[in-house]
């Protein structure tokens, strides 16, 4: 997927996300009736059974719940994230995203990537003649996004350039692994549970 392949309308963006299972293709109401997705100024699911007539926001119960940015902007951000183009300045100028939102979305993508990798079977990657790139990340979270900082967690990740196999390990103290503070090359294998969409972008 290239930049010119990205959707230009909310309908196209939602349908793209549905194609990768990020937004559901079907929903049922509380009474187990099949709902229909409507597009307009608002995008919502509606039960057309007259005595029911329930409505449900398209963001409810999926990865976009609580998010306010448009689906077009979200897809463009995901694309730019894969290309390592999500600095605060770039996103403000090119995507019209506020500073805090840029920080939040960068964290979301990184955390989901880490969760996906952590769930994989742990095994040795690389072999003689293969190159494995590794990097470190510090995960920090504030309670309710404000106030005191909760315990920090160092994470080391790696990707084999040739096979694209990855690994992730958590460590209590990065100095125990790299006592000389060796600079590690930038991690280039970022993936998360939106793998289908990301792999299509990254293959371009």
mmCIF file of C-alpha atoms in Angstrom:
data_model
loop_
_atom_site.group_PDB
_atom_site.id
_atom_site.type_symbol
_atom_site.label_atom_id
_atom_site.label_comp_id
_atom_site.label_asym_id
_atom_site.label_seq_id
_atom_site.Cartn_x
_atom_site.Cartn_y
_atom_site.Cartn_z
ATOM 1 C CA UNK A 1 0.000 0.000 0.000
ATOM 2 C CA UNK A 2 1.387 3.402 -1.030
ATOM 3 C CA UNK A 3 0.420 6.881 0.088
ATOM 4 C CA UNK A 4 -1.821 7.344 -2.964
ATOM 5 C CA UNK A 5 -3.734 4.188 -2.048
ATOM 6 C CA UNK A 6 -4.911 5.618 1.275
ATOM 7 C CA UNK A 7 -8.653 6.304 1.585
ATOM 8 C CA UNK A 8 -9.847 9.864 1.080
ATOM 9 C CA UNK A 9 -13.302 9.516 2.661
ATOM 10 C CA UNK A 10 -14.554 8.296 6.026
ATOM 11 C CA UNK A 11 -16.584 5.553 4.327
ATOM 12 C CA UNK A 12 -13.550 4.251 2.449
ATOM 13 C CA UNK A 13 -11.427 4.421 5.606
ATOM 14 C CA UNK A 14 -13.968 2.462 7.652
ATOM 15 C CA UNK A 15 -14.307 -0.163 4.918
ATOM 16 C CA UNK A 16 -10.520 -0.524 4.770
ATOM 17 C CA UNK A 17 -10.359 -1.016 8.536
ATOM 18 C CA UNK A 18 -13.218 -3.512 8.337
ATOM 19 C CA UNK A 19 -11.280 -5.445 5.726
ATOM 20 C CA UNK A 20 -8.529 -6.024 8.279
ATOM 21 C CA UNK A 21 -10.867 -6.825 11.146
ATOM 22 C CA UNK A 22 -10.029 -3.653 13.065
ATOM 23 C CA UNK A 23 -13.648 -2.507 12.871
ATOM 24 C CA UNK A 24 -16.262 -5.305 12.863
ATOM 25 C CA UNK A 25 -18.180 -6.092 9.699
ATOM 26 C CA UNK A 26 -21.311 -7.090 11.613
ATOM 27 C CA UNK A 27 -22.952 -6.078 14.887
ATOM 28 C CA UNK A 28 -26.040 -7.211 16.745
ATOM 29 C CA UNK A 29 -28.170 -5.179 19.112
ATOM 30 C CA UNK A 30 -28.967 -6.105 22.707
ATOM 31 C CA UNK A 31 -31.937 -8.084 21.436
ATOM 32 C CA UNK A 32 -29.709 -10.094 19.054
ATOM 33 C CA UNK A 33 -31.055 -8.404 15.911
ATOM 34 C CA UNK A 34 -28.629 -7.828 13.055
ATOM 35 C CA UNK A 35 -27.657 -4.152 12.738
ATOM 36 C CA UNK A 36 -26.843 -2.127 9.633
ATOM 37 C CA UNK A 37 -23.987 0.378 9.331
ATOM 38 C CA UNK A 38 -25.025 3.857 8.189
ATOM 39 C CA UNK A 39 -22.717 6.537 6.790
ATOM 40 C CA UNK A 40 -23.437 10.264 6.992
ATOM 41 C CA UNK A 41 -22.366 13.112 9.242
ATOM 42 C CA UNK A 42 -22.201 10.392 11.866
ATOM 43 C CA UNK A 43 -21.294 6.744 11.293
ATOM 44 C CA UNK A 44 -23.353 4.374 13.381
ATOM 45 C CA UNK A 45 -24.921 0.950 13.598
ATOM 46 C CA UNK A 46 -28.718 0.808 13.678
ATOM 47 C CA UNK A 47 -31.198 -1.959 14.364
ATOM 48 C CA UNK A 48 -34.028 -1.649 11.850
ATOM 49 C CA UNK A 49 -36.486 -3.754 13.812
ATOM 50 C CA UNK A 50 -39.229 -1.210 14.554
ATOM 51 C CA UNK A 51 -39.838 -2.154 18.185
ATOM 52 C CA UNK A 52 -36.082 -2.140 18.847
ATOM 53 C CA UNK A 53 -34.514 0.699 16.808
ATOM 54 C CA UNK A 54 -31.257 0.680 18.795
ATOM 55 C CA UNK A 55 -28.230 2.744 17.754
ATOM 56 C CA UNK A 56 -24.539 2.026 18.355
ATOM 57 C CA UNK A 57 -21.529 4.191 17.514
ATOM 58 C CA UNK A 58 -19.092 2.712 15.007
ATOM 59 C CA UNK A 59 -16.241 3.173 17.503
ATOM 60 C CA UNK A 60 -17.997 1.301 20.309
ATOM 61 C CA UNK A 61 -16.299 -1.891 21.408
ATOM 62 C CA UNK A 62 -13.268 -1.703 19.130
ATOM 63 C CA UNK A 63 -9.788 -0.199 19.006
ATOM 64 C CA UNK A 64 -11.153 3.280 18.207
ATOM 65 C CA UNK A 65 -13.373 3.592 21.272
ATOM 66 C CA UNK A 66 -12.570 6.863 23.022
ATOM 67 C CA UNK A 67 -10.732 8.272 19.992
ATOM 68 C CA UNK A 68 -11.966 11.468 18.363
ATOM 69 C CA UNK A 69 -9.782 11.785 15.284
ATOM 70 C CA UNK A 70 -11.346 10.932 11.944
ATOM 71 C CA UNK A 71 -10.851 7.496 10.443
ATOM 72 C CA UNK A 72 -9.103 9.039 7.433
ATOM 73 C CA UNK A 73 -6.623 10.734 9.759
ATOM 74 C CA UNK A 74 -6.179 7.539 11.775
ATOM 75 C CA UNK A 75 -5.307 5.503 8.683
ATOM 76 C CA UNK A 76 -2.880 8.193 7.530
ATOM 77 C CA UNK A 77 -1.262 8.249 10.965
ATOM 78 C CA UNK A 78 -0.852 4.456 10.923
ATOM 79 C CA UNK A 79 0.730 4.719 7.463
ATOM 80 C CA UNK A 80 3.096 7.485 8.601
ATOM 81 C CA UNK A 81 3.954 5.536 11.763
ATOM 82 C CA UNK A 82 5.120 2.638 9.615
ATOM 83 C CA UNK A 83 7.344 5.084 7.726
ATOM 84 C CA UNK A 84 8.641 6.637 10.976
ATOM 85 C CA UNK A 85 7.045 9.996 10.145
ATOM 86 C CA UNK A 86 5.039 10.693 13.281
ATOM 87 C CA UNK A 87 6.947 13.496 14.956
ATOM 88 C CA UNK A 88 4.819 16.141 16.668
ATOM 89 C CA UNK A 89 5.835 18.743 14.078
ATOM 90 C CA UNK A 90 5.113 16.528 11.074
ATOM 91 C CA UNK A 91 1.721 15.386 12.370
ATOM 92 C CA UNK A 92 0.684 18.925 13.237
ATOM 93 C CA UNK A 93 1.636 20.257 9.800
ATOM 94 C CA UNK A 94 0.578 17.354 7.596
ATOM 95 C CA UNK A 95 -2.208 15.610 9.532
ATOM 96 C CA UNK A 96 -3.582 18.421 11.691
ATOM 97 C CA UNK A 97 -3.244 16.372 14.889
ATOM 98 C CA UNK A 98 -2.727 18.061 18.274
ATOM 99 C CA UNK A 99 0.508 17.445 20.184
ATOM 100 C CA UNK A 100 -1.077 15.358 22.956
ATOM 101 C CA UNK A 101 -2.939 13.201 20.449
ATOM 102 C CA UNK A 102 0.282 12.524 18.544
ATOM 103 C CA UNK A 103 1.995 11.421 21.756
ATOM 104 C CA UNK A 104 -0.963 9.228 22.742
ATOM 105 C CA UNK A 105 -1.178 7.528 19.354
ATOM 106 C CA UNK A 106 2.563 6.908 19.178
ATOM 107 C CA UNK A 107 2.292 5.254 22.591
ATOM 108 C CA UNK A 108 -0.733 3.196 21.509
ATOM 109 C CA UNK A 109 1.082 1.852 18.480
ATOM 110 C CA UNK A 110 4.225 1.037 20.438
ATOM 111 C CA UNK A 111 2.348 -0.658 23.268
ATOM 112 C CA UNK A 112 0.215 -2.781 20.944
ATOM 113 C CA UNK A 113 3.315 -3.777 19.009
ATOM 114 C CA UNK A 114 4.990 -4.848 22.249
ATOM 115 C CA UNK A 115 1.935 -6.819 23.376
ATOM 116 C CA UNK A 116 1.716 -8.651 20.063
ATOM 117 C CA UNK A 117 5.394 -9.563 20.113
ATOM 118 C CA UNK A 118 5.278 -10.607 23.763
ATOM 119 C CA UNK A 119 2.532 -13.129 22.971
ATOM 120 C CA UNK A 120 4.655 -14.884 20.363
ATOM 121 C CA UNK A 121 6.516 -18.073 21.162
ATOM 122 C CA UNK A 122 9.940 -17.110 22.442
ATOM 123 C CA UNK A 123 12.769 -18.560 20.411
ATOM 124 C CA UNK A 124 16.210 -17.654 19.188
ATOM 125 C CA UNK A 125 16.240 -15.661 15.963
ATOM 126 C CA UNK A 126 18.996 -15.128 13.437
ATOM 127 C CA UNK A 127 21.837 -17.424 12.442
ATOM 128 C CA UNK A 128 25.320 -17.331 11.005
ATOM 129 C CA UNK A 129 25.494 -14.735 8.255
ATOM 130 C CA UNK A 130 22.198 -13.079 9.257
ATOM 131 C CA UNK A 131 21.827 -9.602 10.743
ATOM 132 C CA UNK A 132 19.677 -9.030 13.825
ATOM 133 C CA UNK A 133 18.919 -5.430 14.741
ATOM 134 C CA UNK A 134 18.050 -4.672 18.349
ATOM 135 C CA UNK A 135 16.827 -1.629 20.233
ATOM 136 C CA UNK A 136 15.615 -0.653 23.683
ATOM 137 C CA UNK A 137 12.473 1.163 24.798
ATOM 138 C CA UNK A 138 11.387 2.509 28.169
ATOM 139 C CA UNK A 139 7.686 2.126 28.929
ATOM 140 C CA UNK A 140 6.367 4.712 31.379
ATOM 141 C CA UNK A 141 2.744 5.206 32.387
ATOM 142 C CA UNK A 142 1.088 7.817 34.555
ATOM 143 C CA UNK A 143 -1.869 6.848 36.704
ATOM 144 C CA UNK A 144 -5.001 7.943 34.811
ATOM 145 C CA UNK A 145 -2.641 9.784 32.420
ATOM 146 C CA UNK A 146 -1.875 12.335 35.159
ATOM 147 C CA UNK A 147 -0.067 12.598 38.458
ATOM 148 C CA UNK A 148 2.724 10.374 39.658
ATOM 149 C CA UNK A 149 4.671 8.109 37.331
ATOM 150 C CA UNK A 150 4.078 4.389 37.828
ATOM 151 C CA UNK A 151 6.976 1.866 37.738
ATOM 152 C CA UNK A 152 9.058 1.931 34.559
ATOM 153 C CA UNK A 153 9.796 -1.070 32.345
ATOM 154 C CA UNK A 154 12.746 -1.483 29.979
ATOM 155 C CA UNK A 155 12.036 -3.610 26.916
ATOM 156 C CA UNK A 156 14.547 -4.960 24.376
ATOM 157 C CA UNK A 157 13.320 -5.857 20.908
ATOM 158 C CA UNK A 158 15.025 -7.367 17.893
ATOM 159 C CA UNK A 159 14.331 -8.195 14.254
ATOM 160 C CA UNK A 160 16.227 -10.344 11.803
ATOM 161 C CA UNK A 161 16.660 -8.348 8.589
ATOM 162 C CA UNK A 162 16.515 -11.396 6.342
ATOM 163 C CA UNK A 163 13.767 -13.554 7.914
ATOM 164 C CA UNK A 164 11.771 -10.739 9.601
ATOM 165 C CA UNK A 165 11.537 -12.848 12.769
ATOM 166 C CA UNK A 166 11.261 -10.777 15.936
ATOM 167 C CA UNK A 167 11.754 -11.080 19.675
ATOM 168 C CA UNK A 168 10.872 -9.038 22.741
ATOM 169 C CA UNK A 169 12.160 -9.377 26.305
ATOM 170 C CA UNK A 170 11.602 -7.283 29.401
ATOM 171 C CA UNK A 171 14.571 -6.504 31.625
ATOM 172 C CA UNK A 172 14.661 -4.957 35.120
ATOM 173 C CA UNK A 173 17.720 -2.844 34.371
ATOM 174 C CA UNK A 174 19.178 -2.174 30.934
ATOM 175 C CA UNK A 175 22.670 -1.618 32.402
ATOM 176 C CA UNK A 176 22.837 -5.275 33.376
ATOM 177 C CA UNK A 177 22.542 -6.168 29.721
ATOM 178 C CA UNK A 178 24.719 -3.389 28.304
ATOM 179 C CA UNK A 179 27.131 -2.195 31.013
ATOM 180 C CA UNK A 180 29.017 0.033 28.577
ATOM 181 C CA UNK A 181 25.896 1.850 27.364
ATOM 182 C CA UNK A 182 26.398 0.637 23.807
ATOM 183 C CA UNK A 183 24.331 2.531 21.224
ATOM 184 C CA UNK A 184 21.888 0.207 19.498
ATOM 185 C CA UNK A 185 20.699 0.647 15.946
ATOM 186 C CA UNK A 186 17.167 1.837 15.489
ATOM 187 C CA UNK A 187 14.489 -0.834 15.535
ATOM 188 C CA UNK A 188 12.891 -1.055 12.102
ATOM 189 C CA UNK A 189 10.518 -3.999 12.467
ATOM 190 C CA UNK A 190 7.570 -2.275 14.129
ATOM 191 C CA UNK A 191 4.423 -4.399 14.034
ATOM 192 C CA UNK A 192 1.352 -4.843 16.182
ATOM 193 C CA UNK A 193 -1.977 -6.547 16.033
ATOM 194 C CA UNK A 194 -2.963 -4.459 12.992
ATOM 195 C CA UNK A 195 -0.443 -6.717 11.221
ATOM 196 C CA UNK A 196 -2.418 -7.210 8.028
ATOM 197 C CA UNK A 197 -2.679 -3.496 7.329
ATOM 198 C CA UNK A 198 0.867 -2.742 8.459
ATOM 199 C CA UNK A 199 2.455 -5.495 6.414
ATOM 200 C CA UNK A 200 0.668 -4.241 3.314
ATOM 201 C CA UNK A 201 2.053 -0.758 3.969
ATOM 202 C CA UNK A 202 5.558 -1.998 4.773
ATOM 203 C CA UNK A 203 5.758 -4.215 1.679
ATOM 204 C CA UNK A 204 5.333 -1.209 -0.581
#
